[in-house]
Coordinates of C-alpha atoms in Angstrom, one line a residue:
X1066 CA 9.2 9.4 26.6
X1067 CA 8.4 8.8 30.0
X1068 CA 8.5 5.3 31.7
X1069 CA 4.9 4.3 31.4
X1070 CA 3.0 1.2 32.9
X1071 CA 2.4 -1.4 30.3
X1072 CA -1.1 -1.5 29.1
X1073 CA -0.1 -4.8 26.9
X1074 CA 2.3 -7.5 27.3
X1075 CA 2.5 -10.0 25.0
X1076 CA 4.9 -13.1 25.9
X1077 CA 6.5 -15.9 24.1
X1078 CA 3.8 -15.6 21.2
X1079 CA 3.7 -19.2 19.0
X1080 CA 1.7 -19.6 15.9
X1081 CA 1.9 -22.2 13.3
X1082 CA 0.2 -22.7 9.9
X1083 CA 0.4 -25.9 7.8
X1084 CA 4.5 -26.3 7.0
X1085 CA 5.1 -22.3 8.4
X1086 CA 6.3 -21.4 11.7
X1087 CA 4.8 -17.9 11.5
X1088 CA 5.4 -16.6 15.4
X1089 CA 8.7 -18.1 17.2
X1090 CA 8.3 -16.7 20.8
X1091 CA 7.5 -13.5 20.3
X1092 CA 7.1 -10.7 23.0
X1093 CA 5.5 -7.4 22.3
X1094 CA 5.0 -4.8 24.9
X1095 CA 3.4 -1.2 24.4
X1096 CA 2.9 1.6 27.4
X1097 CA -0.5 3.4 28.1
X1098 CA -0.5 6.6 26.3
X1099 CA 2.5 5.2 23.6
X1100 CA 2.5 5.4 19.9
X1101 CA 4.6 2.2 19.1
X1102 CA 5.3 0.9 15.2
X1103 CA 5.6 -2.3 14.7
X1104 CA 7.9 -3.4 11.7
X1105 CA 8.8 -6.0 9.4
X1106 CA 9.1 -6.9 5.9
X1107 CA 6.1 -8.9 4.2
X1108 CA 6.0 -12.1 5.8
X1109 CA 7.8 -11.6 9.2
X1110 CA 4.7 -12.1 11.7
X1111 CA 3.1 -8.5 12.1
X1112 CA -0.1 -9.3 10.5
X1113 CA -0.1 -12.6 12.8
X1114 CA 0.6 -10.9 15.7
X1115 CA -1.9 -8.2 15.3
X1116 CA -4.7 -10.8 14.1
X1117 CA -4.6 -13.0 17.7
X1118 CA -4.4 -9.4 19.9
X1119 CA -7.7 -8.2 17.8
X1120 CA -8.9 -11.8 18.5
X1121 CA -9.6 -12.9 14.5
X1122 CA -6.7 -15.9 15.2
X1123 CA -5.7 -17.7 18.1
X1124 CA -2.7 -18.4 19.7
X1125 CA -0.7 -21.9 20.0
X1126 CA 1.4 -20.5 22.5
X1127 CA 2.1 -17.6 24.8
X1128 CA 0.8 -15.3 27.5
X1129 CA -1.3 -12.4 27.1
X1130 CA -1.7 -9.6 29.3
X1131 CA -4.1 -6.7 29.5
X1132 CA -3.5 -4.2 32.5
X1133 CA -1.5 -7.0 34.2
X1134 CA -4.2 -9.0 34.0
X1135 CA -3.7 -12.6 32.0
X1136 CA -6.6 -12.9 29.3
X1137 CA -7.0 -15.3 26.6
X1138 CA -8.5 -13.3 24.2
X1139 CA -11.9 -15.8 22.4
X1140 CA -12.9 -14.0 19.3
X1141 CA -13.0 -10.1 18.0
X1142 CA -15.8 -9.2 20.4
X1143 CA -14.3 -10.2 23.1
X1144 CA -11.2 -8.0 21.9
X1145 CA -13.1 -5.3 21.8
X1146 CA -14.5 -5.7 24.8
X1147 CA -11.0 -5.8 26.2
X1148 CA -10.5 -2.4 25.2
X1149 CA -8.8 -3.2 21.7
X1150 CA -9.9 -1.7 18.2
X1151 CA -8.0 -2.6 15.1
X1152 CA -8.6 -0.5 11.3
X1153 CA -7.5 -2.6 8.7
X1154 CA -6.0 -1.4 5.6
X1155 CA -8.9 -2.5 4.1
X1156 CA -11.4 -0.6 5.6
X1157 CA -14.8 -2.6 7.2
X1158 CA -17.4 0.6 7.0
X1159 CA -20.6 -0.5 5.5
X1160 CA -20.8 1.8 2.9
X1161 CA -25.1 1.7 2.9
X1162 CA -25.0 2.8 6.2
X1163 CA -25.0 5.9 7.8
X1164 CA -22.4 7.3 9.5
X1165 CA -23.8 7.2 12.8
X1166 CA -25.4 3.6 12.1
X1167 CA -21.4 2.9 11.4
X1168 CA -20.1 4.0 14.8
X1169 CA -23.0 2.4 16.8
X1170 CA -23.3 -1.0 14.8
X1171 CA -24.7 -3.5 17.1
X1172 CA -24.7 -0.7 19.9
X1173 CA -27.4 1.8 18.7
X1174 CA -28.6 3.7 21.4
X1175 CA -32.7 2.9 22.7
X1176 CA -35.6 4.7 24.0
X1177 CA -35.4 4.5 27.2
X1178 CA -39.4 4.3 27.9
X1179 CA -39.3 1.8 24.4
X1180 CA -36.4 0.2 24.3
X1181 CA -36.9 -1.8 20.9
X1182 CA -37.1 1.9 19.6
X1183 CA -33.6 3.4 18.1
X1184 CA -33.1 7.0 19.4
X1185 CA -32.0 9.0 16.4
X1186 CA -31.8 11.8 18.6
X1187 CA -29.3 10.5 20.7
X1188 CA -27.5 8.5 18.3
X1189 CA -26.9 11.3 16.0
X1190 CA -25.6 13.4 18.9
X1191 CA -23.6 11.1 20.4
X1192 CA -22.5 10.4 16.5
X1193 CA -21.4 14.0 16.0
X1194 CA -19.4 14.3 19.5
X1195 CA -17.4 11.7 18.2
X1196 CA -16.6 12.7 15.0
X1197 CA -15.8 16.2 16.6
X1198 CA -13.1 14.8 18.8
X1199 CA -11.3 12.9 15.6
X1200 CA -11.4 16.4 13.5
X1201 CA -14.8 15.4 11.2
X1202 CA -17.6 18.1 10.8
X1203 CA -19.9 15.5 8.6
X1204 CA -23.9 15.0 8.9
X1205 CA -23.9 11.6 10.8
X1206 CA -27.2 10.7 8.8
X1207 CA -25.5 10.5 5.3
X1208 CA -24.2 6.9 3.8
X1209 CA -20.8 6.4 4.2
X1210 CA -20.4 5.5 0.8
X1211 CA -20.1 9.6 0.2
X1212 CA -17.2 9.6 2.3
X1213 CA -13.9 9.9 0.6
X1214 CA -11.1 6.6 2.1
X1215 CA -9.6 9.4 4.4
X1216 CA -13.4 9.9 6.1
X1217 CA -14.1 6.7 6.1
X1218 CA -10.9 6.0 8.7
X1219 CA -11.9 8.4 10.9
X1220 CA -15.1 7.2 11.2
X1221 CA -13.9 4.0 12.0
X1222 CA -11.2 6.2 14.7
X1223 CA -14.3 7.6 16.0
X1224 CA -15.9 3.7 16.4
X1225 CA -12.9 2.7 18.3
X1226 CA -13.1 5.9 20.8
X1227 CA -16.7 5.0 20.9
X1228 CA -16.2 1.6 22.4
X1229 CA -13.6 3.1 24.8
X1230 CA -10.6 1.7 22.9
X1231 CA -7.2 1.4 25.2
X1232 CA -5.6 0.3 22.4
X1233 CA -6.1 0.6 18.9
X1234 CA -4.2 -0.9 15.9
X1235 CA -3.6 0.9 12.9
X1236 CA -3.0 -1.3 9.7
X1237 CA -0.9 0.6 7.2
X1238 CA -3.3 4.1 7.7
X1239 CA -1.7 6.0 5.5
X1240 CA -1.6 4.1 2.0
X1241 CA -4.9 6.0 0.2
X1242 CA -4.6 9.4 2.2
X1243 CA -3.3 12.4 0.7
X1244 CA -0.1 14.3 2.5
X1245 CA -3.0 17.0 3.9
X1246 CA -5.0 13.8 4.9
X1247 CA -2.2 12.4 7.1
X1248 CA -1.8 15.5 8.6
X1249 CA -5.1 15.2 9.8
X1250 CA -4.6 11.4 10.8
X1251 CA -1.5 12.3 12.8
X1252 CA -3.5 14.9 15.0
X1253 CA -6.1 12.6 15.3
X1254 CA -3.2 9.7 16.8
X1255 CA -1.7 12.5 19.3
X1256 CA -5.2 13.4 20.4
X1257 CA -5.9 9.9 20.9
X1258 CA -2.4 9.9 22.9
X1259 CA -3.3 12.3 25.1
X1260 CA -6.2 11.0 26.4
X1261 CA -4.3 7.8 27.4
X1262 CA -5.0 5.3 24.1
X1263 CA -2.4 3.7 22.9
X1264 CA -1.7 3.0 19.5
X1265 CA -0.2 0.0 17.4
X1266 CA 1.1 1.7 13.9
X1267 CA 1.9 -0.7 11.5
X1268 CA 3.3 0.4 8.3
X1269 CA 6.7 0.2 5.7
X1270 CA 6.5 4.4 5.4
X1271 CA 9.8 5.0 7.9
X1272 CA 9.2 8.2 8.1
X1273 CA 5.8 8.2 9.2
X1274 CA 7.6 5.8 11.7
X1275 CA 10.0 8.6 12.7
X1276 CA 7.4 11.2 12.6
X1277 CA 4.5 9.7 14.8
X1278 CA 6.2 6.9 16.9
X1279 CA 8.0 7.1 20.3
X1280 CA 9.1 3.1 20.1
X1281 CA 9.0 0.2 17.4
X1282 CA 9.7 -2.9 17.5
X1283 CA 11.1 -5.1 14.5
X1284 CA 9.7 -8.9 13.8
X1285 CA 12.3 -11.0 11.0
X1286 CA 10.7 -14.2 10.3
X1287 CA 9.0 -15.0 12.4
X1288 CA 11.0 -13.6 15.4
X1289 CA 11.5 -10.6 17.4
X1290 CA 14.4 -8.7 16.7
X1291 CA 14.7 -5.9 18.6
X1292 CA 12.6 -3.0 20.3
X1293 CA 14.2 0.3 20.0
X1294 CA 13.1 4.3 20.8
X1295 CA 13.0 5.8 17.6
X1296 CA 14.3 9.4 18.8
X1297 CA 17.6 7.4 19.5
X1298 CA 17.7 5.1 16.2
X1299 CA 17.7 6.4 12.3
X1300 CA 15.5 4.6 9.8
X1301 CA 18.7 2.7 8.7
X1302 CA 19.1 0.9 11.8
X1303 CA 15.6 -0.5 11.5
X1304 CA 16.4 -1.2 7.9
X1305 CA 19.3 -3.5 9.2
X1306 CA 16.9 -5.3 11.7
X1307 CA 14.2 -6.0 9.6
X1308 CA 16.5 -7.4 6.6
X1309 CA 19.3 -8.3 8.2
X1310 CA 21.7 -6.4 6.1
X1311 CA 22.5 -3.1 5.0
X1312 CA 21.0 -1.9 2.2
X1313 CA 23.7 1.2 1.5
X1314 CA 21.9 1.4 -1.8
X1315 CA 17.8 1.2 -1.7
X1316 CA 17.8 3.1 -4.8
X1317 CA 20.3 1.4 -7.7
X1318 CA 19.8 3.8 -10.7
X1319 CA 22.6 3.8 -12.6
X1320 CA 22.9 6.2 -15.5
X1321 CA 21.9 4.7 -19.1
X1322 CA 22.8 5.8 -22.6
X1323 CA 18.9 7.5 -23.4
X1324 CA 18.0 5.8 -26.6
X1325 CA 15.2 6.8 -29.2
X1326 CA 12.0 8.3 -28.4
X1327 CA 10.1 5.2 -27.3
X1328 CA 6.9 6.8 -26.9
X1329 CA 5.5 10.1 -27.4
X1330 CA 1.6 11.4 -26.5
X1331 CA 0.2 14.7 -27.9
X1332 CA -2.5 16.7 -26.9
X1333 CA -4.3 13.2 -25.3
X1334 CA -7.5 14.8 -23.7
X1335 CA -10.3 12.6 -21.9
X1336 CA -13.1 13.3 -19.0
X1337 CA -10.5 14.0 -16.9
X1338 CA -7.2 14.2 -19.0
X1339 CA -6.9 18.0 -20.9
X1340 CA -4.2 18.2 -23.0
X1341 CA -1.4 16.1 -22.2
X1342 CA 1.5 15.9 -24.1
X1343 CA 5.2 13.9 -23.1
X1344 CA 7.9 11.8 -25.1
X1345 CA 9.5 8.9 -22.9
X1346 CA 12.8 7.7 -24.2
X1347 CA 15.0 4.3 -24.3
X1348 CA 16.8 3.6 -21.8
X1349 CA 14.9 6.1 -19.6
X1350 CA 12.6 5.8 -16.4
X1351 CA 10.4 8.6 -16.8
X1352 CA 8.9 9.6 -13.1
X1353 CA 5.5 11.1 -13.0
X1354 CA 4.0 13.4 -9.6
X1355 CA 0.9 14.1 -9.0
X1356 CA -1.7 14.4 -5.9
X1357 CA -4.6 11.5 -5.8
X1358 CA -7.1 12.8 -8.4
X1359 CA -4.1 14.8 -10.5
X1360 CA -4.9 11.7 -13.6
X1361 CA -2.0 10.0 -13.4
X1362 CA -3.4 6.6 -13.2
X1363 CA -6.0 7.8 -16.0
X1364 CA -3.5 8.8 -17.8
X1365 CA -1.5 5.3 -17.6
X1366 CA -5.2 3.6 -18.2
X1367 CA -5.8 6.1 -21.4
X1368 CA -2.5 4.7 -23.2
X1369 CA -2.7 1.5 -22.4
X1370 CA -6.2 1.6 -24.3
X1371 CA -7.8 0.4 -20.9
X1372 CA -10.1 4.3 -21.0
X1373 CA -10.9 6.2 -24.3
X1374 CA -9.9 10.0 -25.1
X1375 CA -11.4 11.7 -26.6
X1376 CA -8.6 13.9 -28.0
X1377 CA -4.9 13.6 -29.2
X1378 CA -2.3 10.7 -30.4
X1379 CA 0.0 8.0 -29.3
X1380 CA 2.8 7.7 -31.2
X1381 CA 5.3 4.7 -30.7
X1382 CA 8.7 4.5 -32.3
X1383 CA 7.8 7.7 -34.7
X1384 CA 4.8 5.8 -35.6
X1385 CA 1.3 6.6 -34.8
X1386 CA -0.2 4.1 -32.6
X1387 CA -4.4 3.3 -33.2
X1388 CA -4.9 1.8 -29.4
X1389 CA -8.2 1.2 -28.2
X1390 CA -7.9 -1.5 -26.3
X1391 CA -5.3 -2.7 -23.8
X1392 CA -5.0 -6.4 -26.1
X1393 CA -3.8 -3.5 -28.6
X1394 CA -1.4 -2.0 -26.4
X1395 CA 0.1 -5.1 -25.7
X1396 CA 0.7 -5.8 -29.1
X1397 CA 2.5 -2.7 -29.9
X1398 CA 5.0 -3.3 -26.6
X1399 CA 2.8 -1.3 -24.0
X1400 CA 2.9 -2.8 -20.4
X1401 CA 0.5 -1.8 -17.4
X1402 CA 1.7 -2.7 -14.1
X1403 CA -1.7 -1.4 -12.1
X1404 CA -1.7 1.0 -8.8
X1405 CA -4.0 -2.6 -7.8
X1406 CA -2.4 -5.5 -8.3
X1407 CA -4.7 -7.7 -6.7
X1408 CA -7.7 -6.5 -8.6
X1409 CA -6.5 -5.9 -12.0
X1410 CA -2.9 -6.7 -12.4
X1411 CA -3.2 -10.5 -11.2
X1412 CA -5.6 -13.4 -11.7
X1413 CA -5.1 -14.6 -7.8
X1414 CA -6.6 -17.6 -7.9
X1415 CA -4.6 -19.0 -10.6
X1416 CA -0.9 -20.0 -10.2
X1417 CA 2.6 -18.1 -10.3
X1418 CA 3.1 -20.4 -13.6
X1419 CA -0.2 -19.4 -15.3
X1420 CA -0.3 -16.0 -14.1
X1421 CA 3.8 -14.8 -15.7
X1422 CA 2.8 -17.0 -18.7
X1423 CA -0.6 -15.0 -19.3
X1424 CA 0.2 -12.0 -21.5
X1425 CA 2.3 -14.0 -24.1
X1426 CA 0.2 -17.5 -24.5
X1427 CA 1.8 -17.5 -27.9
X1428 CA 5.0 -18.2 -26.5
X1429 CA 4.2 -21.5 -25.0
X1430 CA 1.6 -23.2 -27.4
X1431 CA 1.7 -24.7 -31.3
X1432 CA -1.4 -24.6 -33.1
X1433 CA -3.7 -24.0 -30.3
X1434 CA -2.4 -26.5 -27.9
X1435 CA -0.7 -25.1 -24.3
X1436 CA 3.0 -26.6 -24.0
X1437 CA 3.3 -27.0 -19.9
X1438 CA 6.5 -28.6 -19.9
X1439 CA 7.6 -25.0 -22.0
X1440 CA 5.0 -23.0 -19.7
X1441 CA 6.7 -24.5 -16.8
X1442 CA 10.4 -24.0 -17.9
X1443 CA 9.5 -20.3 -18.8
X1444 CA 7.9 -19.8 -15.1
X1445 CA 10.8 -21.9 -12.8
X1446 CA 13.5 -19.1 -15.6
X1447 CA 11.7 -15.6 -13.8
X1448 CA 10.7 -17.4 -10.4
X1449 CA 14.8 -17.9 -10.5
X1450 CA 15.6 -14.6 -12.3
X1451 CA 13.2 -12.5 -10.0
X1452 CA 14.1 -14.2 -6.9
X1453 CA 10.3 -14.9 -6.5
X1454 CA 10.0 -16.3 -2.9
X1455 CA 7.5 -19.1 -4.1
X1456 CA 7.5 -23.0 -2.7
X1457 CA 6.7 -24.3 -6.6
X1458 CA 5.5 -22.6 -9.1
X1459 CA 2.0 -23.9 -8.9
X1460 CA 1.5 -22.6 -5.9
X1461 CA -1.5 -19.8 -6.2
X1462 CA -0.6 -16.2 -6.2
X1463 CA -3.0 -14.9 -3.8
X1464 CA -0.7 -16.7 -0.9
X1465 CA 2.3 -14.7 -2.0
X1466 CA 3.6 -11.5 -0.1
X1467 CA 2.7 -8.0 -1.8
X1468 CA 6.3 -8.0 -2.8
X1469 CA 6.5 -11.0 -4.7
X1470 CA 3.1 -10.5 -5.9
X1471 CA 4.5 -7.6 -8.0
X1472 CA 7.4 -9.9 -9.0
X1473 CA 5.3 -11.9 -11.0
X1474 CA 3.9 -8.9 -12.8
X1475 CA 6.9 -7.5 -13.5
X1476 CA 7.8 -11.4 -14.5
X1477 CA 4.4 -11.6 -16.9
X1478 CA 5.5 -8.2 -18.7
X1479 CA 9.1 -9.0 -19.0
X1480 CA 8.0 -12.6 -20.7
X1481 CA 5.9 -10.6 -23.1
X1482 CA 8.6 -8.7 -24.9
X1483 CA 7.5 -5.3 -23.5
X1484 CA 9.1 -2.3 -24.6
X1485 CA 7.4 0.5 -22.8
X1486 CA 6.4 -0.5 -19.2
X1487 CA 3.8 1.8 -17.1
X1488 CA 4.1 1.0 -13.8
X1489 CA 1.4 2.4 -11.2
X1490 CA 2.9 3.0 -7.4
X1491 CA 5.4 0.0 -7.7
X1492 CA 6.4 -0.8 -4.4
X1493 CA 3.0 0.9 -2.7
X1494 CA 2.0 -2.1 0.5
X1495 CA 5.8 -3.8 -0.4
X1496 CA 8.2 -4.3 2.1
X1497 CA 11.4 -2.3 2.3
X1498 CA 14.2 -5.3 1.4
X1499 CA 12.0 -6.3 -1.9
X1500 CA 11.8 -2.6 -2.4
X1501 CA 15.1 -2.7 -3.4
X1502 CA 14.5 -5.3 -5.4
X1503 CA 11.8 -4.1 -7.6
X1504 CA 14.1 -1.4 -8.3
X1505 CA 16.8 -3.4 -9.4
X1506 CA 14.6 -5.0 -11.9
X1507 CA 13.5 -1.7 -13.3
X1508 CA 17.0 -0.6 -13.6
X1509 CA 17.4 -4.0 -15.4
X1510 CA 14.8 -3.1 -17.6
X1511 CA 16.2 0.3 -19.0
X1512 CA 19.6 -1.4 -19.2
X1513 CA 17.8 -3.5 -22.0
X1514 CA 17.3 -0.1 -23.8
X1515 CA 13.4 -0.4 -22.4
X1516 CA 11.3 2.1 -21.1
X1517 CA 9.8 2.9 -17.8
X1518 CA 7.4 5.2 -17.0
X1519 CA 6.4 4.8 -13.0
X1520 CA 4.0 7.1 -11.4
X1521 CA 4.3 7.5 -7.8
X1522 CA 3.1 9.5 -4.5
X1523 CA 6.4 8.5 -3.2
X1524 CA 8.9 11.3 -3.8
X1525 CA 12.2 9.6 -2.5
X1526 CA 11.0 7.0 -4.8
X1527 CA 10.3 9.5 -7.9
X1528 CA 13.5 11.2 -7.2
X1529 CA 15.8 8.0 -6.7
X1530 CA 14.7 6.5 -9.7
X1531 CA 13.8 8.9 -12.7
X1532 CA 15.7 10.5 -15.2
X1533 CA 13.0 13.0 -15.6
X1534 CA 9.7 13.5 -13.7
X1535 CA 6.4 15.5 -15.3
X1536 CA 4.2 16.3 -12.6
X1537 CA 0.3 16.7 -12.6
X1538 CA -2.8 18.9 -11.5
X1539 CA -6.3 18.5 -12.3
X1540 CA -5.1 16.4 -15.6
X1541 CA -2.8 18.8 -16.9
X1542 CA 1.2 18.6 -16.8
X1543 CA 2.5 21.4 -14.8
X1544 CA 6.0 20.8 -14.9
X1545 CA 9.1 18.8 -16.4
X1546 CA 11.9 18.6 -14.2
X1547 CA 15.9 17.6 -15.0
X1548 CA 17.8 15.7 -12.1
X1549 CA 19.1 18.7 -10.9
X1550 CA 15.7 20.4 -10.3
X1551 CA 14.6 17.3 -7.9
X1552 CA 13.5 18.1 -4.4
X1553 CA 10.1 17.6 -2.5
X1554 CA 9.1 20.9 -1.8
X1555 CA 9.5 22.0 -6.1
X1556 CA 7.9 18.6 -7.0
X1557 CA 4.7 19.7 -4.1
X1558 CA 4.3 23.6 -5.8
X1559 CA 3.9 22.0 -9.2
X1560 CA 1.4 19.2 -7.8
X1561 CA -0.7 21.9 -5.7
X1562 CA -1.5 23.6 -9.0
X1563 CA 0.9 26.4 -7.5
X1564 CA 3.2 28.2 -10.2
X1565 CA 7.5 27.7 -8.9

């Protein structure tokens, strides 16, 4: 792109938390009218970084400076009255709001003859220019809480342009949108572009990165590692700098001997399952496609007895399985890894030791009383086994990485004795080095003569990984596919709803 002047420079960034070094001197500069990614596995500084520039953290350290002019940026107002909006991944719309009353909060335009009057005329006007320019025909009077996640972001796009934003940050955008919703994101970014904003895209999907982005620069503990223009580097390069190694193989599926028929569902109907019928073997990973709203996390909720149907059987080993409950599931060898972690996969406040412990109690007490010197020894064997990047294993799980977050899932199901593990978008929010790792430990698992069945809107994923993949539509399967069937484009005519 073309040389620029910088609308941000920041230099020689410190920031230290009790016993972390979290920034070491980092620099970060982004040009008016530049899309620029910044990148890094879990844990390298990004969030950091992005959290003093938006004002919610302070620096130690460093120099900050806004159209060559040094600031010292003293909250999140005062960021955004720098010109700088930041959309988490966790969206902040107030879902009993209106739309309008979302854009304008705290700004909502007066009467001019009675100011302590709102004008809902103007408002709403003003509301609906906004949404216009960000590519959202709405009503700017409904709640927000109609919105669908995809919505939602632009609305809070369209609050950032409101306020005049020079730069806005962008928080992993993408992870609840649709393909056809990030098409629309992406227009919105380049619009945004145009008009001289400049954007801060933060995110692990490379070829979003490759797609959107004219620079990015790469953060490794702590530390900056490089800046680079993304026409004139390949995802693998940024790969090297943000693990500092190669990783030749991201996906290591090896080919196993398919066992028995591990698990086989006929004819399983529900409220939004109709008719869904698949056998997943031994020594298999079984991939399953599908667009959000397709039922394939229903359908990993419906046999692990976590929803009812209503219609159908579950047949385990040849045997019919009566599961109505996931405590049922579990003790016929079922395993749910969740597409939410946080919420339903983990107990975060409780420790690494508790928490991998936690499906198999039995394992570690004698007539009703806990063994923790056994509990213990079982957690310190996965923390080792997983490479779980943990200071003890007391420490509590909600200040773990996403990454090693799922490790002590996949740790908790492992202990249990599993022998059919459903696993929900495994590496969705994970870094790309324990990427690779997760998928080594699935691999591991098959290897055992185990069965995986992951569902995920990541098709390099699906197609590096499975031995088969089913895809689904509207809670129907539309398609089984052999290896030598995989590609994108098949895999997106079957989720459409579209005959091949």
């Amino acid at each position: 792109m073309d040389e620029m002047p910088a609308i941000l420079h920041m230099q020689d960034i410190e920031k230290n938390f009790p016993g972390v070094k979290a920034l070491r001197g980092v620099t970060f500069t982004i040009e008016s009218g530049e899309v620029h990614a910044l990148l890094g596995e879990n844990g390298a500084g990004k969030s950091t970084l992005m959290k003093i520039l938006a004002g919610a953290q302070g620096k130690d350290a460093g120099q900050i400076r806004i159209d060559g002019r040094d600031v010292d940026i003293r909250g999140p107002l005062h960021a955004r009255q720098l010109g700088i909006a930041i959309i988490y991944q966790e969206l902040s719309i107030l879902p009993h709001l209106s739309v309008a009353e979302n854009i304008f909060l705290g700004r909502l335009p007066r009467m001019a003859s009675m100011p302590w009057i709102v004008d809902w005329k103007l408002c709403c006007a003003r509301a609906r220019e906004l949404l216009k320019q960000v590519g959202l025909d709405i009503d700017p009077l409904i709640p927000a809480s109609r919105l669908k996640v995809a919505d939602q972001q632009m609305v809070e796009i369209a609050k950032a342009v409101s306020e005049n934003a020079k730069i806005v940050i962008m928080d992993e955008p993408t992870t609840s949108l649709t393909n056809r919703e990030v098409e629309t994101l992406f227009k919105t970014v380049r619009r945004l572009q145009e008009r001289g904003v400049s954007i801060i895209y933060v995110s692990h999907r490379l070829a979003e990165v490759k797609e959107i982005c004219d620079r990015a620069t790469v953060l490794r503990d702590g530390m900056k590692i490089g800046t680079v223009n993304v026409a004139e580097t390949t995802s693998k390069d940024w790969v090297k700098m943000m693990v500092g190694r190669d990783l030749d193989q991201l996906f290591p599926k090896m080919p196993v001997e398919r066992g028995k028929e591990a698990l086989r569902v006929e004819g399983v109907s529900s409220q939004k399952l109709k008719n869904v019928s698949f056998s997943a073997y031994e020594g298999e990973i079984l991939g399953i496609a599908g667009l959000i709203g397709s039922g394939r996390s229903t359908l990993a909720r419906t046999i692990f007895g976590a929803e009812a149907r209503v219609a159908g059987s579950v047949n385990i080993g040849g045997k019919e399985a009566a599961i109505a409950s996931p405590l049922e599931a579990i003790s016929q060898g079922i395993a749910l890894v969740p597409e939410d972690r946080k919420l339903q996969g983990l107990v975060l406040p409780m420790t690494v030791r508790e928490n991998i412990t936690l499906a198999k109690l039995g394992g570690i007490s004698r007539v009703g009383q806990l063994n923790l010197r056994r509990e213990s020894k079982v957690a310190a064997e996965y923390v080792q086994a997983l490479q779980i990047s943990t200071p003890h294993i007391d420490q509590k799980t909600i200040n773990l990485s996403g990454g090693n977050q799922q490790k002590v899932v996949l740790a908790k199901w492992l202990y249990s004795d599993a022998m059919i593990l459903i696993i929900d978008e495994p590496t969705r929010g994970i870094d790309v080095g324990a990427r690779a790792e997760i998928y080594g430990l699935l691999q591991q698992f098959v290897e055992k003569g185990k069965s995986v069945i992951m569902i995920s809107s990541d098709l390099p994923e699906l197609i590096g990984m499975s031995d088969r993949i089913i895809v689904m539509h509207e809670g129907r399967v539309t398609a089984e596919l052999a290896p030598s069937q995989f590609n994108e484009e098949l895999i997106m005519t079957y989720a459409s709803g579209m005959s091949h």
